[in-house]
Tab-separated table of C-alpha atoms in Angstrom:
chain	number	residue	atom	x	y	z
A	1	MET	CA	-28.712	-2.877	-4.016
A	2	GLN	CA	-31.259	-1.609	-6.534
A	3	VAL	CA	-29.807	0.032	-9.666
A	4	ILE	CA	-32.179	2.071	-11.840
A	5	LYS	CA	-30.850	3.136	-15.248
A	6	LEU	CA	-32.346	6.082	-17.097
A	7	ASN	CA	-31.739	7.456	-20.557
A	8	ALA	CA	-32.131	11.027	-19.302
A	9	THR	CA	-33.284	13.038	-16.291
A	10	ASP	CA	-32.797	16.547	-14.965
A	11	SER	CA	-30.494	15.386	-12.166
A	12	THR	CA	-30.077	11.995	-10.544
A	13	ASN	CA	-30.156	13.542	-7.057
A	14	ALA	CA	-33.457	15.252	-7.886
A	15	HIS	CA	-34.802	12.023	-9.380
A	16	ILE	CA	-34.152	10.083	-6.156
A	17	LYS	CA	-35.832	12.854	-4.142
A	18	ARG	CA	-38.961	12.600	-6.301
A	19	MET	CA	-39.017	8.825	-5.966
A	20	SER	CA	-38.639	9.124	-2.194
A	21	ARG	CA	-41.787	11.238	-1.998
A	22	LEU	CA	-43.785	8.471	-3.689
A	23	GLU	CA	-42.378	5.340	-2.048
A	24	ILE	CA	-39.996	4.092	0.637
A	25	LEU	CA	-36.806	3.345	-1.241
A	26	PRO	CA	-34.479	0.558	-0.108
A	27	ASP	CA	-31.132	1.495	1.356
A	28	PHE	CA	-28.509	1.937	-1.350
A	29	THR	CA	-30.921	2.626	-4.190
A	30	VAL	CA	-28.844	3.802	-7.175
A	31	VAL	CA	-30.053	5.922	-10.090
A	32	GLN	CA	-27.788	6.278	-13.130
A	33	ALA	CA	-28.514	8.465	-16.169
A	34	ASN	CA	-26.863	8.613	-19.580
A	35	ARG	CA	-27.727	12.296	-19.732
A	36	GLN	CA	-28.517	14.939	-17.117
A	37	THR	CA	-30.255	18.076	-18.351
A	38	ALA	CA	-29.630	19.980	-15.120
A	39	GLY	CA	-26.797	18.174	-13.353
A	40	ARG	CA	-25.484	19.993	-10.297
A	41	GLY	CA	-22.242	20.221	-8.406
A	42	GLN	CA	-21.496	21.835	-5.054
A	43	MET	CA	-23.422	24.989	-4.099
A	44	GLY	CA	-25.556	24.873	-7.249
A	45	ALA	CA	-22.677	24.792	-9.737
A	46	ARG	CA	-23.620	23.130	-13.027
A	47	TRP	CA	-22.081	19.729	-13.853
A	48	GLU	CA	-21.306	19.334	-17.577
A	49	ALA	CA	-21.009	15.820	-19.039
A	50	GLU	CA	-21.121	14.556	-22.613
A	51	GLU	CA	-23.997	12.135	-23.110
A	52	GLY	CA	-23.124	8.436	-22.961
A	53	LYS	CA	-19.423	8.983	-22.241
A	54	ASN	CA	-19.363	9.519	-18.490
A	55	LEU	CA	-20.906	8.239	-15.291
A	56	THR	CA	-23.537	10.387	-13.593
A	57	PHE	CA	-25.349	8.611	-10.794
A	58	SER	CA	-26.739	9.050	-7.305
A	59	LEU	CA	-27.298	6.698	-4.418
A	60	LEU	CA	-29.483	6.787	-1.346
A	61	LYS	CA	-27.845	5.862	1.948
A	62	ARG	CA	-30.004	5.463	5.052
A	63	LEU	CA	-28.371	6.193	8.403
A	64	GLU	CA	-29.189	5.605	12.043
A	65	ALA	CA	-28.400	8.198	14.724
A	66	PHE	CA	-25.587	9.760	12.695
A	67	PRO	CA	-24.696	13.125	14.330
A	68	ALA	CA	-25.206	15.979	11.901
A	69	ARG	CA	-22.212	17.820	13.355
A	70	GLN	CA	-19.986	15.004	12.037
A	71	HIS	CA	-21.289	15.232	8.471
A	72	PHE	CA	-17.764	15.497	7.084
A	73	THR	CA	-17.160	11.875	8.080
A	74	LEU	CA	-19.562	11.001	5.255
A	75	ASN	CA	-17.775	13.266	2.784
A	76	ALA	CA	-14.405	11.783	3.702
A	77	THR	CA	-15.700	8.195	3.530
A	78	ILE	CA	-17.227	8.732	0.078
A	79	SER	CA	-14.162	10.515	-1.295
A	80	LEU	CA	-11.821	7.821	0.026
A	81	SER	CA	-14.050	5.079	-1.373
A	82	ILE	CA	-13.968	6.543	-4.884
A	83	TYR	CA	-10.235	7.195	-4.542
A	84	LYS	CA	-9.690	3.484	-3.813
A	85	ALA	CA	-11.921	2.453	-6.720
A	86	LEU	CA	-9.943	4.652	-9.115
A	87	GLN	CA	-6.727	3.163	-7.770
A	88	ASP	CA	-8.119	-0.277	-8.630
A	89	LEU	CA	-8.703	1.040	-12.153
A	90	ASN	CA	-5.042	2.162	-12.334
A	91	ILE	CA	-5.775	5.874	-12.628
A	92	PRO	CA	-2.528	7.778	-11.886
A	93	GLU	CA	-1.622	10.781	-9.719
A	94	LEU	CA	-4.806	10.868	-7.654
A	95	ASN	CA	-5.552	13.487	-5.004
A	96	LEU	CA	-8.579	14.592	-3.007
A	97	LYS	CA	-9.418	18.274	-3.417
A	98	TRP	CA	-11.380	19.640	-0.506
A	99	PRO	CA	-14.256	19.359	-0.049
A	100	ASN	CA	-15.632	16.937	-2.647
A	101	ASP	CA	-13.498	16.638	-5.787
A	102	ILE	CA	-11.071	14.012	-6.985
A	103	LEU	CA	-8.158	15.104	-9.163
A	104	SER	CA	-5.620	13.346	-11.311
A	105	GLY	CA	-2.483	15.239	-12.204
A	106	GLY	CA	-4.053	18.369	-10.707
A	107	ARG	CA	-7.106	18.221	-13.018
A	108	LYS	CA	-10.683	17.483	-11.994
A	109	LEU	CA	-11.742	13.920	-12.694
A	110	CYS	CA	-14.702	13.427	-10.372
A	111	GLY	CA	-17.142	15.596	-8.449
A	112	ILE	CA	-19.351	14.605	-5.525
A	113	LEU	CA	-22.535	16.248	-4.243
A	114	VAL	CA	-23.775	15.090	-0.814
A	115	GLU	CA	-27.250	16.220	0.268
A	116	ASN	CA	-28.194	15.195	3.800
A	117	GLN	CA	-31.653	14.956	5.309
A	118	VAL	CA	-31.473	16.042	8.945
A	119	GLN	CA	-33.971	15.182	11.662
A	120	GLY	CA	-33.205	17.054	14.861
A	121	THR	CA	-29.463	16.713	15.405
A	122	TYR	CA	-29.069	13.561	13.316
A	123	ILE	CA	-28.688	12.737	9.635
A	124	SER	CA	-31.389	10.218	8.671
A	125	GLN	CA	-30.294	9.714	5.082
A	126	SER	CA	-27.946	11.039	2.419
A	127	ILE	CA	-28.363	11.365	-1.315
A	128	ILE	CA	-24.909	11.125	-2.840
A	129	GLY	CA	-24.434	12.360	-6.397
A	130	ILE	CA	-21.297	11.388	-8.310
A	131	GLY	CA	-20.058	12.611	-11.669
A	132	LEU	CA	-17.016	10.828	-13.110
A	133	ASN	CA	-15.413	11.786	-16.432
A	134	VAL	CA	-14.750	8.483	-18.179
A	135	ASN	CA	-14.524	8.527	-21.991
A	136	GLN	CA	-15.020	12.231	-22.753
A	137	THR	CA	-11.902	13.749	-24.328
A	138	THR	CA	-12.794	17.403	-24.945
A	139	PHE	CA	-13.782	19.918	-22.278
A	140	ALA	CA	-14.211	23.159	-24.202
A	141	ASN	CA	-15.365	25.284	-21.274
A	142	LEU	CA	-13.582	23.339	-18.530
A	143	PRO	CA	-9.816	23.649	-19.077
A	144	GLY	CA	-9.140	22.200	-15.621
A	145	ALA	CA	-11.002	18.945	-16.300
A	146	THR	CA	-9.716	15.539	-17.350
A	147	SER	CA	-11.089	12.028	-17.914
A	148	MET	CA	-10.003	8.456	-17.411
A	149	LYS	CA	-9.524	8.069	-21.175
A	150	GLN	CA	-7.376	11.196	-21.398
A	151	LEU	CA	-5.211	9.898	-18.589
A	152	THR	CA	-4.712	6.325	-19.792
A	153	GLY	CA	-5.600	6.321	-23.498
A	154	GLN	CA	-8.084	3.499	-22.870
A	155	ASP	CA	-11.777	3.227	-23.687
A	156	TYR	CA	-13.840	2.063	-20.714
A	157	GLU	CA	-17.079	0.133	-20.395
A	158	LEU	CA	-19.243	2.377	-18.231
A	159	ASP	CA	-21.000	-0.544	-16.549
A	160	GLN	CA	-17.686	-2.066	-15.512
A	161	VAL	CA	-16.456	1.212	-14.035
A	162	LEU	CA	-19.782	1.682	-12.242
A	163	SER	CA	-19.520	-1.833	-10.787
A	164	VAL	CA	-16.082	-1.086	-9.303
A	165	LEU	CA	-17.284	2.194	-7.796
A	166	LEU	CA	-20.425	0.677	-6.299
A	167	LYS	CA	-18.513	-2.240	-4.802
A	168	HIS	CA	-16.301	0.148	-2.826
A	169	LEU	CA	-19.115	2.542	-1.919
A	170	GLU	CA	-21.427	-0.206	-0.695
A	171	SER	CA	-18.711	-1.767	1.442
A	172	ASP	CA	-17.448	1.490	2.949
A	173	LEU	CA	-20.846	3.085	3.548
A	174	ALA	CA	-22.230	-0.083	5.138
A	175	ASN	CA	-19.750	0.456	7.957
A	176	VAL	CA	-19.658	4.234	8.101
A	177	ASP	CA	-19.270	5.284	11.718
A	178	ALA	CA	-19.418	8.811	13.086
A	179	GLY	CA	-17.090	7.647	15.843
A	180	ALA	CA	-14.368	7.039	13.263
A	181	LEU	CA	-14.100	10.750	12.429
A	182	ASN	CA	-10.462	11.177	13.472
A	183	SER	CA	-9.231	8.157	11.535
A	184	LYS	CA	-11.216	9.178	8.437
A	185	LEU	CA	-9.857	12.718	8.600
A	186	LYS	CA	-6.310	11.380	8.866
A	187	GLN	CA	-6.804	9.149	5.822
A	188	TYR	CA	-8.470	11.994	3.918
A	189	GLU	CA	-5.622	14.379	4.727
A	190	ASP	CA	-3.044	11.827	3.549
A	191	PHE	CA	-4.303	12.365	-0.022
A	192	LEU	CA	-5.284	16.035	0.241
A	193	TYR	CA	-4.312	18.151	-2.753
A	194	LEU	CA	-1.583	20.744	-2.006
A	195	LYS	CA	-1.376	19.798	1.668
A	196	ASP	CA	1.751	21.255	3.330
A	197	MET	CA	2.716	23.075	0.117
A	198	PRO	CA	2.824	26.882	-0.320
A	199	ALA	CA	0.024	27.967	-2.646
A	200	GLY	CA	-2.002	30.957	-3.766
A	201	PHE	CA	-5.616	31.322	-2.606
A	202	ARG	CA	-8.480	33.702	-3.256
A	203	ARG	CA	-11.210	34.717	-0.824
A	204	LYS	CA	-14.878	34.895	-1.760
A	205	ASP	CA	-14.532	38.662	-2.262
A	206	GLY	CA	-11.734	38.059	-4.786
A	207	SER	CA	-8.817	39.148	-2.616
A	208	PRO	CA	-5.718	36.937	-2.993
A	209	PHE	CA	-3.521	35.584	-0.228
A	210	GLU	CA	-0.776	33.039	0.290
A	211	GLY	CA	-0.807	30.120	2.664
A	212	ILE	CA	-0.274	26.428	3.292
A	213	ILE	CA	-3.075	23.877	3.678
A	214	ARG	CA	-2.601	22.091	7.005
A	215	GLY	CA	-5.682	19.881	6.973
A	216	VAL	CA	-9.407	19.773	7.662
A	217	ASN	CA	-11.027	20.227	11.076
A	218	PRO	CA	-13.811	17.953	12.439
A	219	GLU	CA	-16.487	20.352	11.143
A	220	GLY	CA	-15.096	19.959	7.622
A	221	LEU	CA	-13.468	23.405	7.422
A	222	LEU	CA	-10.223	23.775	5.473
A	223	ARG	CA	-7.331	24.911	7.688
A	224	ILE	CA	-4.840	27.259	5.996
A	225	GLU	CA	-1.712	28.536	7.717
A	226	ARG	CA	-0.770	32.125	6.877
A	227	PRO	CA	2.839	33.387	6.539
A	228	ASP	CA	2.661	34.867	10.064
A	229	GLY	CA	1.911	31.418	11.527
A	230	SER	CA	-1.783	32.033	12.205
A	231	VAL	CA	-4.329	29.492	10.944
A	232	GLU	CA	-7.650	30.388	9.327
A	233	SER	CA	-10.525	27.971	8.734
A	234	PHE	CA	-12.743	28.211	5.648
A	235	ALA	CA	-16.112	26.733	4.719
A	236	ASN	CA	-16.958	25.585	1.202
A	237	LYS	CA	-16.975	28.443	-1.333
A	238	GLU	CA	-15.280	30.824	1.101
A	239	VAL	CA	-11.917	30.154	-0.528
A	240	GLN	CA	-10.748	29.248	-4.010
A	241	TYR	CA	-7.541	27.383	-4.755
A	242	PRO	CA	-5.333	27.391	-6.662
A	243	ALA	CA	-6.035	31.067	-7.360
A	244	THR	CA	-7.347	30.042	-10.808
A	245	ARG	CA	-10.429	27.819	-10.603
A	246	ILE	CA	-10.282	24.081	-11.329
């Protein structure tokens, strides 16, 4: 494992991409930054983090003959790995919010951005960006956010938290197997936020509806049962839940 620490960069995912164009990076190269000037979440959303109080880092994972159609196995593996790390750190009330967030007490604690490089029908490598709220205690424009310090009242050493996360990620990603999709989905669904509970949702066009999350299909689509018993499947950003954004 190679860990590169930066004072500041635009985004750690973008930084790894630039490095990759100049040299062949070892598997599991990690780039951490104290400050991101243009940090990104899913679908181009901006990731806000107070300088020096949180963890923002990315890692490069090389893969061999990993079917692109089973990309959600990677998402599930990464989410479960961070979930286990946060359990080790005694963070309470954890859930996985589809597709790539980790919540505590219903508030967003961690976001994940997975960018895959595809060659033909296979993923050759992934750049995995992770933003974890650690010691930040005010989120003026993010009322649905929380941090480890808010949850436990403790101050954390960022390097120690990073070490716990990387230990789990390195172990789990070393053995990631597209053939384990069903077992990973089952584990992922065991911790899925609002699963099997009636909830309010909102479509991309803003129209509201009610339903019950029943799980995630092998393509990574969220399955929501409607009151009439029918089941609809949604891709990322096609549905918002709860009806007010987290």
